[in-house]
XYZ file of C-alpha atoms in Angstrom:
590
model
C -7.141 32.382 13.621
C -10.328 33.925 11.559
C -11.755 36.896 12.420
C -15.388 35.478 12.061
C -13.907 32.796 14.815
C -12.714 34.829 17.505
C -16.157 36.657 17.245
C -18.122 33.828 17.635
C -15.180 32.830 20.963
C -16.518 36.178 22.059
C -20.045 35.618 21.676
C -19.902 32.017 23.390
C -17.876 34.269 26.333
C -20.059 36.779 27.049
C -23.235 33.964 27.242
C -21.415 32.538 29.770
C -20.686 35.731 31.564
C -24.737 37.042 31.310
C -25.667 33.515 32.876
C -22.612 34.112 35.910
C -24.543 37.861 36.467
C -27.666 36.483 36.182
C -26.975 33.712 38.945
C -25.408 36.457 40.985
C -27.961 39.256 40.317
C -31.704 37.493 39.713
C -33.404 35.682 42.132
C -35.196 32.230 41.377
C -37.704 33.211 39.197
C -39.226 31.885 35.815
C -37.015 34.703 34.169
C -34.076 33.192 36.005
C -34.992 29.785 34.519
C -35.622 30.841 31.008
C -32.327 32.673 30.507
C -30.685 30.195 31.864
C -32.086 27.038 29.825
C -31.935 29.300 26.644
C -28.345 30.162 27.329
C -27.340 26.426 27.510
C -29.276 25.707 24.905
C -27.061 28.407 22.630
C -23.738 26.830 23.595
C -24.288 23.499 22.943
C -25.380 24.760 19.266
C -22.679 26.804 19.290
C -20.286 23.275 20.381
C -22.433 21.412 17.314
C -22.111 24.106 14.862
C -18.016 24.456 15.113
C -17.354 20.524 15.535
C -19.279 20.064 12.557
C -17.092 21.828 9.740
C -14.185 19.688 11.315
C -16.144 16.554 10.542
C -17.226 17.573 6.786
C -13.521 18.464 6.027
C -11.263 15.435 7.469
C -10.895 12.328 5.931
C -10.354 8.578 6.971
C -10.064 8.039 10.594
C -10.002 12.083 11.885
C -13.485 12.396 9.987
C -15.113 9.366 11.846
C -13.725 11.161 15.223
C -15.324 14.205 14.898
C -18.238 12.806 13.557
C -18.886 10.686 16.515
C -17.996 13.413 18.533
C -20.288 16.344 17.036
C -23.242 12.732 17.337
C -21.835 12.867 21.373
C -22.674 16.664 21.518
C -26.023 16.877 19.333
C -27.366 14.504 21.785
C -26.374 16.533 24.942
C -28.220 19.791 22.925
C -31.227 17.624 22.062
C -31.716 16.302 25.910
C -31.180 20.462 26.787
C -33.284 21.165 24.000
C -36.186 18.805 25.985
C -35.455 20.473 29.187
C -35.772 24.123 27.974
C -39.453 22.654 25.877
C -40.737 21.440 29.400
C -39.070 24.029 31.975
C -39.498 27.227 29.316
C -42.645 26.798 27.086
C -44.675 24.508 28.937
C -43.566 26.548 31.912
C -43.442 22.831 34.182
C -40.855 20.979 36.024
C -38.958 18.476 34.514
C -40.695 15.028 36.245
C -38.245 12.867 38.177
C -38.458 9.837 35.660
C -37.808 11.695 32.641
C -37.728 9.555 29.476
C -34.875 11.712 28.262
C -32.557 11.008 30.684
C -31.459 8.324 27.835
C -30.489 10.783 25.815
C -28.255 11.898 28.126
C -26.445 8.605 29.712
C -26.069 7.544 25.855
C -24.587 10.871 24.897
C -21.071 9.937 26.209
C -21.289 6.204 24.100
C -20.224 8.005 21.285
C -18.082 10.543 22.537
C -15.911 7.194 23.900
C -16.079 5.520 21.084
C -14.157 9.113 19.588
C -11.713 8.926 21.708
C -11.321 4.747 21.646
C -10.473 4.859 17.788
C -7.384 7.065 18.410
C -7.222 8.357 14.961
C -3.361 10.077 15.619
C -2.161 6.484 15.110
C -2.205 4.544 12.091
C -4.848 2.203 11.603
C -3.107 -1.939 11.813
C -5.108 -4.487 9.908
C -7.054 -5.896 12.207
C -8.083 -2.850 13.720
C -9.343 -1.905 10.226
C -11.487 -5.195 9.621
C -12.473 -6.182 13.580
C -12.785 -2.635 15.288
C -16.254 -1.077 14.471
C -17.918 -4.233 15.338
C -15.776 -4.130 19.080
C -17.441 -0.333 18.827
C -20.954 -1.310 18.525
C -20.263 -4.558 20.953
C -19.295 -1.724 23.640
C -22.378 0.334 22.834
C -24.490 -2.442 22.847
C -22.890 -3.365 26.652
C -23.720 0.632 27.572
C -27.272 0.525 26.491
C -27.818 -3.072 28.117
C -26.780 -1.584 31.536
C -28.469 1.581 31.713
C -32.124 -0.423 30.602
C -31.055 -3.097 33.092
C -30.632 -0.530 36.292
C -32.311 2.294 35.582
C -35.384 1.267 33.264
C -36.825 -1.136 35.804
C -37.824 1.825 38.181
C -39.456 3.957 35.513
C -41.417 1.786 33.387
C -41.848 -1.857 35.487
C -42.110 -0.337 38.992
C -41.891 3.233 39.363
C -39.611 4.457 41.464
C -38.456 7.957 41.781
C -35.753 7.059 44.745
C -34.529 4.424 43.243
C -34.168 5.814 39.549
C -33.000 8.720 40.787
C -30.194 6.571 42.737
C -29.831 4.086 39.836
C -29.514 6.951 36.901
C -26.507 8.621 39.003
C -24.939 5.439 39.636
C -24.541 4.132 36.131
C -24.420 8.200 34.924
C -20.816 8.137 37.262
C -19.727 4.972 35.929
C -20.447 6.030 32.696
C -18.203 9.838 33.264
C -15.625 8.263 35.128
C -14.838 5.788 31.865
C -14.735 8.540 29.678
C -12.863 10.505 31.718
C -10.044 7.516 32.137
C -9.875 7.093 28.468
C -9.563 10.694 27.884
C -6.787 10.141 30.016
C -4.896 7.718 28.658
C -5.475 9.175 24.837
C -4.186 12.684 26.562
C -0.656 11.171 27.997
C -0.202 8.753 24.744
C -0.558 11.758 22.199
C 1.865 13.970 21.048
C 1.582 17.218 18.921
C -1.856 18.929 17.908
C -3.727 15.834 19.084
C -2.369 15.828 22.517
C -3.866 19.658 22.788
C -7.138 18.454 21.291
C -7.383 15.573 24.335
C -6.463 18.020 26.550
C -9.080 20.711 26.277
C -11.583 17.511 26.109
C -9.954 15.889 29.019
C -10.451 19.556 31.219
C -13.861 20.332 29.376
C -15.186 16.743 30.689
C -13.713 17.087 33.873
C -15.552 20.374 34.555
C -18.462 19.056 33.263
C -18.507 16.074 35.397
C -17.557 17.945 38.982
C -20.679 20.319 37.925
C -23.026 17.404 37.666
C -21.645 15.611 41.326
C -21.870 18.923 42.371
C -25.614 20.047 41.124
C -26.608 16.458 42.031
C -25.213 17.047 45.970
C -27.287 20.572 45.650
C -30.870 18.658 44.723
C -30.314 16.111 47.047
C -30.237 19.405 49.630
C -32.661 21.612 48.114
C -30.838 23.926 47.167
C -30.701 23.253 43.316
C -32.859 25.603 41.084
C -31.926 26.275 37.407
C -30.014 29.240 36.781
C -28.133 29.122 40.240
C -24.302 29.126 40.824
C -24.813 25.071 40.696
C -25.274 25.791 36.659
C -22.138 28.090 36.025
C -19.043 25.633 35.782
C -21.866 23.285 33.567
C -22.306 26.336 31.134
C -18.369 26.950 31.243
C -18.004 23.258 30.085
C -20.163 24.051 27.109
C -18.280 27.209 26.227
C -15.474 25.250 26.421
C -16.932 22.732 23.703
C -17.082 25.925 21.477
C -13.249 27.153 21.938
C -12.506 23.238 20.982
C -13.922 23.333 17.900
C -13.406 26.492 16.773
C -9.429 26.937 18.161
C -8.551 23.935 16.696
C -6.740 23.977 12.833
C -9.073 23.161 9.745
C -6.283 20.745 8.524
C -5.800 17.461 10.627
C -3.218 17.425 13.725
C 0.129 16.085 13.312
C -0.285 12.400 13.613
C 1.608 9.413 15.498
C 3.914 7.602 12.768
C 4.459 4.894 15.690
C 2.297 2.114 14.176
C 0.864 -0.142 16.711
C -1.734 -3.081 17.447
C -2.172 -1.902 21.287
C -6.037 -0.051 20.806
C -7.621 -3.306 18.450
C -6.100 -5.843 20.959
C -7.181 -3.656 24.024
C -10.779 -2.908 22.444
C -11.254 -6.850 21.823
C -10.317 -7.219 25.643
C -13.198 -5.068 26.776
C -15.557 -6.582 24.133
C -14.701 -9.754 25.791
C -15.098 -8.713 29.273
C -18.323 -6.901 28.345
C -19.946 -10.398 27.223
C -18.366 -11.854 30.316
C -19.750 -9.481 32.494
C -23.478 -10.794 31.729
C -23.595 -13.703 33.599
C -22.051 -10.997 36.769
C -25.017 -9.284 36.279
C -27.550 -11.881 36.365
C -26.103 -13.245 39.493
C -26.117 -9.622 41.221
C -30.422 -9.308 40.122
C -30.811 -12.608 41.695
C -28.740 -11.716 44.855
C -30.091 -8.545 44.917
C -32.088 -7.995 47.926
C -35.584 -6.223 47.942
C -36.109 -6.165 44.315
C -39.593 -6.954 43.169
C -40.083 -10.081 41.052
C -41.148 -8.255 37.988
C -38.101 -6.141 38.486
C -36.389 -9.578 39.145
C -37.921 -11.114 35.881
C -37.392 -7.907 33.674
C -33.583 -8.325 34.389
C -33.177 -11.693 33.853
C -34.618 -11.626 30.250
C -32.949 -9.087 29.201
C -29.435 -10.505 30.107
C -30.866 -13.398 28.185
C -31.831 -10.953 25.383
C -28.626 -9.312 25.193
C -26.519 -12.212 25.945
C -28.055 -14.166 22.425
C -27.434 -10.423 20.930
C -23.638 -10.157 21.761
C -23.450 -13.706 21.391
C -23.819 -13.716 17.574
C -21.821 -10.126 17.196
C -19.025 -12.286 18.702
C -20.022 -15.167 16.443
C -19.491 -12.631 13.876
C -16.191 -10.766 15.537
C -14.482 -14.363 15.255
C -15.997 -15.665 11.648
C -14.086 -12.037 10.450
C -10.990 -13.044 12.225
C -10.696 -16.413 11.260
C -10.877 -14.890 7.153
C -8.011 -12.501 8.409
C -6.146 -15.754 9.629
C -6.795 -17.386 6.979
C -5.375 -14.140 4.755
C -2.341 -14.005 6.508
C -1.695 -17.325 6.324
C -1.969 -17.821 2.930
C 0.299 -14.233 2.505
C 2.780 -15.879 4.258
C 3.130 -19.188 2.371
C 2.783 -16.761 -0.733
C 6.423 -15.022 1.215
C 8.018 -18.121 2.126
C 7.610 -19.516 -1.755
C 9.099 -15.870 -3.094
C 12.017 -16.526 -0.542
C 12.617 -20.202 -2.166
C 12.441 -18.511 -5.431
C 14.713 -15.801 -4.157
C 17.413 -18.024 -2.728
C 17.556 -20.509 -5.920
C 18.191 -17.443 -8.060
C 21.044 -16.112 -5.806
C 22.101 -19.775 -6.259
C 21.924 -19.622 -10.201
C 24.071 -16.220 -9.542
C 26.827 -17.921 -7.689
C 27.234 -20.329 -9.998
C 27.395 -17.816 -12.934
C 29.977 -15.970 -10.849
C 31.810 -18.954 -10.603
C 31.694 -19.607 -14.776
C 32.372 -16.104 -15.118
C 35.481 -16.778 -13.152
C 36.323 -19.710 -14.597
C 35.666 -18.238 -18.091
C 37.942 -15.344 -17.389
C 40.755 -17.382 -16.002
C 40.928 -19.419 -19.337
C 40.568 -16.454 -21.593
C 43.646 -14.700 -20.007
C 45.530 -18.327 -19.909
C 44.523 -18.323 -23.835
C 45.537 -15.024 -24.654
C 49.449 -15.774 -24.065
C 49.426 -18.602 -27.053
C 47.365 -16.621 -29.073
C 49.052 -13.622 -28.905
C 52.601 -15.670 -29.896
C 50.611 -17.283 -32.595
C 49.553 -13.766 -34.297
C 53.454 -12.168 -33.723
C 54.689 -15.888 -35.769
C 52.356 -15.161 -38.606
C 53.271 -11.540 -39.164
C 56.880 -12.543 -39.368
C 55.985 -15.410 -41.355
C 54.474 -12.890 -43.494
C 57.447 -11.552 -43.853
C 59.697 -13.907 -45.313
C 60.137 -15.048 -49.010
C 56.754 -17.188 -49.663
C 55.255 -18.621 -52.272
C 52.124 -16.956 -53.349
C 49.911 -20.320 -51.997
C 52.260 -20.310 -48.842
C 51.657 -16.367 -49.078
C 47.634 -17.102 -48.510
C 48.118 -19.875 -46.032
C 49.928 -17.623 -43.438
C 47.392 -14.692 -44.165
C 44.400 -17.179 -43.305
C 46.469 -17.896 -39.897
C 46.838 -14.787 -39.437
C 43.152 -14.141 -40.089
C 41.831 -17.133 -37.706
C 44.396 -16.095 -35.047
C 42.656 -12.748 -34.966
C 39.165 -13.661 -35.221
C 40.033 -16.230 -31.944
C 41.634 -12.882 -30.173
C 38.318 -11.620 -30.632
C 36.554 -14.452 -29.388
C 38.526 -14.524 -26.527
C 37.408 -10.853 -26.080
C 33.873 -11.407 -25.975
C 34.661 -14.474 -23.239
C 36.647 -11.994 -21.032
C 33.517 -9.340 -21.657
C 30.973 -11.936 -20.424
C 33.518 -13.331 -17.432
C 33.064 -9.970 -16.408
C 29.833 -9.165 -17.089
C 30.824 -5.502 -18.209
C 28.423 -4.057 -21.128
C 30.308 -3.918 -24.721
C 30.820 -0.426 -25.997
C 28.078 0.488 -28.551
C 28.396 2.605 -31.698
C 27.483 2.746 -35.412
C 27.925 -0.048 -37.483
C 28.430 -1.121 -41.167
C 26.520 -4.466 -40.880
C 27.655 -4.356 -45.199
C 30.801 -4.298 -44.248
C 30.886 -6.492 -41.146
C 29.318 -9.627 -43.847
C 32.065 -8.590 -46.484
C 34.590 -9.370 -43.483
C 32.970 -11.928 -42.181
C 32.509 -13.780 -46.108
C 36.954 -13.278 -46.593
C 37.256 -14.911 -43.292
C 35.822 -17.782 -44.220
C 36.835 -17.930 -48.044
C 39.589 -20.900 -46.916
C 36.387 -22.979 -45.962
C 33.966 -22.270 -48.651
C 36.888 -22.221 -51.309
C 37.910 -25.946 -49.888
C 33.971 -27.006 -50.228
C 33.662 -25.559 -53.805
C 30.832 -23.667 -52.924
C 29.824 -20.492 -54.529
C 28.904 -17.221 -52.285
C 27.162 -14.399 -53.566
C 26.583 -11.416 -51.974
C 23.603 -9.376 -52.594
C 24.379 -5.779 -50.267
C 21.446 -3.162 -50.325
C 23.730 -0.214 -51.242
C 23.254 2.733 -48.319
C 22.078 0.336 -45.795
C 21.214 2.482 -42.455
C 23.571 2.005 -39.447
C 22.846 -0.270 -36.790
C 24.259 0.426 -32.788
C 26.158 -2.557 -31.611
C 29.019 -3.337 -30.863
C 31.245 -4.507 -34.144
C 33.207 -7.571 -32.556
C 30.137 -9.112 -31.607
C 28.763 -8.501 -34.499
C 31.552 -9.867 -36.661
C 30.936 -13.084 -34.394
C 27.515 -13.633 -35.544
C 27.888 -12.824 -39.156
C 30.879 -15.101 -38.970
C 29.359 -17.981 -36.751
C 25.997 -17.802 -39.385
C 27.921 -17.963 -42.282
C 30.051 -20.890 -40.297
C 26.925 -23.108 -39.556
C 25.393 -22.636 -43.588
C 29.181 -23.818 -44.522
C 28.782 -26.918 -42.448
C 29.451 -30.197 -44.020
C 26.333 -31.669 -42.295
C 24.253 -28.746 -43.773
C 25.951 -28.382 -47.322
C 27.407 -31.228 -49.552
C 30.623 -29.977 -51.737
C 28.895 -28.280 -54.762
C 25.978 -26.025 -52.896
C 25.882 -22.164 -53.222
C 25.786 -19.481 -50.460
C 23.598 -16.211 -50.803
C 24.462 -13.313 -48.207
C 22.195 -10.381 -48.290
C 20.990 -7.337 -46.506
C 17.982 -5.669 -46.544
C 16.710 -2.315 -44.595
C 12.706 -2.519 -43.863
C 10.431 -1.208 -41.405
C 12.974 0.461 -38.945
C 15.057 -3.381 -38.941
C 17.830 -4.079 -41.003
C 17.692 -7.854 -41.779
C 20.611 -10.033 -42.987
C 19.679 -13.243 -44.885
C 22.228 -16.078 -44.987
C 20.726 -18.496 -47.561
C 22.307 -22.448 -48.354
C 21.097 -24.364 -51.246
C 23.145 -27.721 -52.405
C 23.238 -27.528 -55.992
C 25.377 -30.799 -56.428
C 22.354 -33.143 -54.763
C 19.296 -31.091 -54.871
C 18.154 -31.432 -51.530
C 19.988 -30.081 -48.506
C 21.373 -33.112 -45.739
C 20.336 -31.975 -42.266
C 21.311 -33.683 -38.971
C 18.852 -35.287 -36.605
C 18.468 -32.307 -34.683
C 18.665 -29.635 -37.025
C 15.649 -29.267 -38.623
C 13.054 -26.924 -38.455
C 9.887 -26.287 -40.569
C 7.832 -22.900 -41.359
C 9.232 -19.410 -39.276
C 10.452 -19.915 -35.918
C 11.229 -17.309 -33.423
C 14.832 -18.906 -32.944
C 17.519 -21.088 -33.890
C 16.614 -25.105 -33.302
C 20.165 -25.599 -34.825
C 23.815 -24.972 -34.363
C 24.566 -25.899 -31.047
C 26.408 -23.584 -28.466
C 28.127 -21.132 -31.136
C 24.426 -20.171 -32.210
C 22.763 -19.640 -28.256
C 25.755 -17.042 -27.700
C 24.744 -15.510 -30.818
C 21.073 -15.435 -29.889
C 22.339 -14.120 -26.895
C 24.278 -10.922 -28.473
C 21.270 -10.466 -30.741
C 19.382 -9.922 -27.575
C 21.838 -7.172 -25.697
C 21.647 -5.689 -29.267
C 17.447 -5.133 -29.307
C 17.549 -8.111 -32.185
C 16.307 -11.928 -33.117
C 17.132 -14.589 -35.309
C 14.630 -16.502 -37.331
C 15.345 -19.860 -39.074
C 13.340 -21.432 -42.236
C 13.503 -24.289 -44.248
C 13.128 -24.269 -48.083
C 11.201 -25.901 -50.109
C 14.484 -26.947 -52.352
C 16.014 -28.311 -49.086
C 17.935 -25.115 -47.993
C 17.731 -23.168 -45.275
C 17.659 -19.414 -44.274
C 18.789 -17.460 -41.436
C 17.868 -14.094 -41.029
C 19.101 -12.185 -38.377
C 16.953 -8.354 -37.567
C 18.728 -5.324 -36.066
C 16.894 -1.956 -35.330
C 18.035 1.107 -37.169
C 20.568 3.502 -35.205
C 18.663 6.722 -35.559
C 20.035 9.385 -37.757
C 23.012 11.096 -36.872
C 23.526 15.384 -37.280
C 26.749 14.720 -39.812
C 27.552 11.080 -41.667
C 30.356 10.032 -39.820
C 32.687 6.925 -41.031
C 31.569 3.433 -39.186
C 33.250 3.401 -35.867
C 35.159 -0.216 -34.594
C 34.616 -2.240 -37.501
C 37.666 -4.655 -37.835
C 38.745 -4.184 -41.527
C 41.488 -5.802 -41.958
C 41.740 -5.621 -46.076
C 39.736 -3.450 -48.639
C 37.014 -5.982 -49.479
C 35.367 -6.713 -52.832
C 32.019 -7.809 -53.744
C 32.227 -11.898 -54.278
C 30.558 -13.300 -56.922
């Protein structure tokens, strides 16, 4: 604790032990009276000045708390103030129907309204949009009662017994509901905040036994200010001091439990406050003794206040209809995500299910395959004729290039990602352009091959990559795309960070490329609107692989596919291409 605040805990201690020896050592006297009101009037600054830094340094709920609370206390040092200006300077006695005695019956409003918004535990929704306006409803209810019973006998017929009687009534009331809720907050708290509620909870209680018991002393005559009737009243106010100054500048440790107990329980006793009217209409009119202006005054000011909390409940349940409204549409806004959820865990299953399927047929397909490629190499290796020579390396060449398809269908079945690393996309298209000499040689189609030389590395995975060079090359080849006669143009191209390859088909033999139905495209497009299934998986690696594939017609008829791969960014050393299935030295075609 500060140094500065156990001095001022000192200071607030010994004012409270001058006013004990005072009471024990003066007699009644206007010296007696002064020191005493002046005294008071001290601590309950001193209570004001160390809530206050509390309520300029929390934030969110905590702030509001002490704010209300320091408002509880300035009021109590104003009405003290009033007494010490009357009782000290103007050297008078305060009058029985003192028009301050507000001040002090609304003091506690706020003070409940502190200890109401529980800020230890976190604010729900609907405490956040409905709960001030259940605050001022309850205020509202406070200053309704204390105008219906006690202002009647101080302004419409005076009445000192009566006020008097009335005023300590509702005054009880009033203490005894604080002290319940001080209570409850006290034994539902845990931590720093339960200490806080405590010192309030003994601070009020002392507090209130000093008033029954100065109250029991007037009624007796023996009541004078400055007597032993003042000294547990002046403790109550030290006490305010050693709250706000022994509690820490940061904010107690706060509930986590979250709960909508305090908004449901504060829009119980709005509604029993409004309730309550009619109660109290029926009581002035049963009321024996009462004067007819008295009667009169009471009735229109139920009347007053019932149109008043009549359109702050108006208001209460216009705000809670929006929130029901909110909610309502947040949870049709769940339920749809759910529907959307649930048909994509459907799409999943099923994709498991292909995947299995896939992966099932691949392994079946591997056996043949595998027999097919061990045939060819021993075919290879007989006496052949240089034509029968070629035919069984073409076999052999197809019967690989399907092993590899089947690869890609086992990597999909199992939805594990390919292994990435720099690749020759030069070298891939030579490849790919020998694999498919048996079907360009049959058409009588000329390829050309225009390579950029030292064409940057691209990251991908060379199987797949092989695919699409292969399946592009495949679809320009078609017979529906190319008449016997046309020409082929593969090139590559590094620009921008992309390395592009171009796959151009031109039929020389007619003039103007032959297209099916649904093949043809016109200007750039972002994708293929050709090919079929073999193209979509190849959009499809293009995509794992950070790429596109962009189709255009030509104006001779022909049509281009370029397909754009970033750049793999430099390495430390040039290091030879890593996977790329070379299965001969290739040569440039011409």
């Amino acid at each position: 604790m500060p140094r500065h605040s156990k001095l001022w805990t000192a200071g607030a201690l010994a004012s409270l032990g001058t006013l004990v020896l005072a009471a024990l050592v003066l007699p009644q006297s206007f010296r007696l009276t002064a020191l005493s009101d002046v005294i008071q009037c001290l601590l309950l600054l001193s209570g004001v000045l160390s809530f206050l830094p509390h309520a300029l340094r929390s934030r969110g709920r905590p702030r509001l708390f002490w704010t209300l609370m320091t408002t509880g206390i300035t009021m109590w040092f104003s009405y003290q103030l009033m007494w010490t200006y009357i009782e000290v300077w103007r050297r008078q006695e305060v009058p029985n129907l003192f028009a301050g005695d507000i001040v002090i019956f609304l003091h506690i409003v706020p003070l409940m309204a502190a200890v109401a918004l529980r800020p230890q535990v976190p604010q729900d929704e609907y405490a956040g949009r409905t709960g001030p306006l259940d605050f001022v409803l309850l205020m509202v209810w406070w200053v309704y009662l204390y105008v219906l019973i006690v202002i009647p006998w101080q302004y419409v017929v005076p009445d000192d017994l009566a006020y008097s009687r009335a005023l300590n009534s509702g005054y009880l009331v009033e203490k005894v509901a604080f002290l319940l809720c001080l209570a409850v907050a006290w034994f539902t708290s845990k931590g720093g905040w339960r200490t806080v509620y405590a010192n309030l909870m003994g601070a009020s209680l002392t507090y209130s036994a000093s008033s029954y018991i100065a109250n029991w002393a007037i009624t007796r005559n023996g009541y004078y200010s400055g007597s032993l009737y003042d000294i547990p009243l002046a403790a109550s106010m030290a006490w305010i001091t050693v709250i706000g100054l022994w509690t820490p500048d940061h904010e107690p440790d706060a509930d986590r439990r979250r709960t909508t107990a305090p908004g449901v329980w504060l829009a119980r006793l709005g509604m029993i406050a409004v309730f309550s009217l009619p109660a109290f209409a029926a009581w002035s009119l049963l009321e024996a003794g009462v004067p007819a202006r008295v009667l009169s005054f009471r009735l229109v000011l139920t009347l007053a206040a019932a149109l008043l909390m009549g359109i702050m409940v108006f208001t209460r349940q216009h705000l809670l209809e929006r929130e029901l409204m909110r909610l309502l549409n947040r949870s049709r806004d769940s339920f749809a995500h759910l529907k959307r959820l649930q048909a994509q865990l459907t799409e999943s299953e099923k994709l498991a299910s292909i995947g299995q399927l896939v992966g099932g047929a691949a392994h079946e397909l591997n056996n043949p395959i595998t027999a097919m490629m061990g045939y060819s190499d021993l075919l290879l290796g007989t006496q052949l004729t240089p034509e029968q020579q070629m035919l069984a390396s073409g076999i052999g060449q197809q019967v690989r290039r399907t092993r590899s398809l089947v690869a890609s269908l086992l990597s999909f079945a199992t939805q594990s990602p390919a292994a990435k690393a720099p690749v020759d996309l030069n070298m891939l298209l030579r490849t790919a352009v020998k694999l498919s000499q048996p079907h360009w040689q049959a058409l009588k189609v000329e390829v050309h091959t225009e390579l950029q030389p030292d064409l940057p590395l691209v990251l991908g995975d060379s199987t797949q990559l092989l695919q699409v060079c292969g399946q592009i090359i495949s679809n320009a080849l078609n017979e529906d795309l190319l008449s016997t006669g046309g020409s082929l143009v593969v090139a590559t191209q590094h620009q921008n960070g992309l390395v592009s390859v171009r796959v151009s088909s031109a039929d020389l033999a007619a003039g103007t490329a032959r297209k099916r139905p649904d093949a043809g495209v016109s200007g750039l497009d972002t994708g293929p609107q050709f090919g079929g299934m073999a193209l979509s998986a190849c959009q499809g690696i293009l995509e794992a692989h950070l790429g596109r594939m962009l189709c255009r017609k030509q104006e001779n008829g022909g049509t281009t596919i370029t397909v754009e791969l970033p750049v793999t960014p430099p390495a430390p050393a040039k290091q030879s291409p890593v996977g790329v299935p070379v299965m001969w030295e290739a040569r440039p075609f011409a």
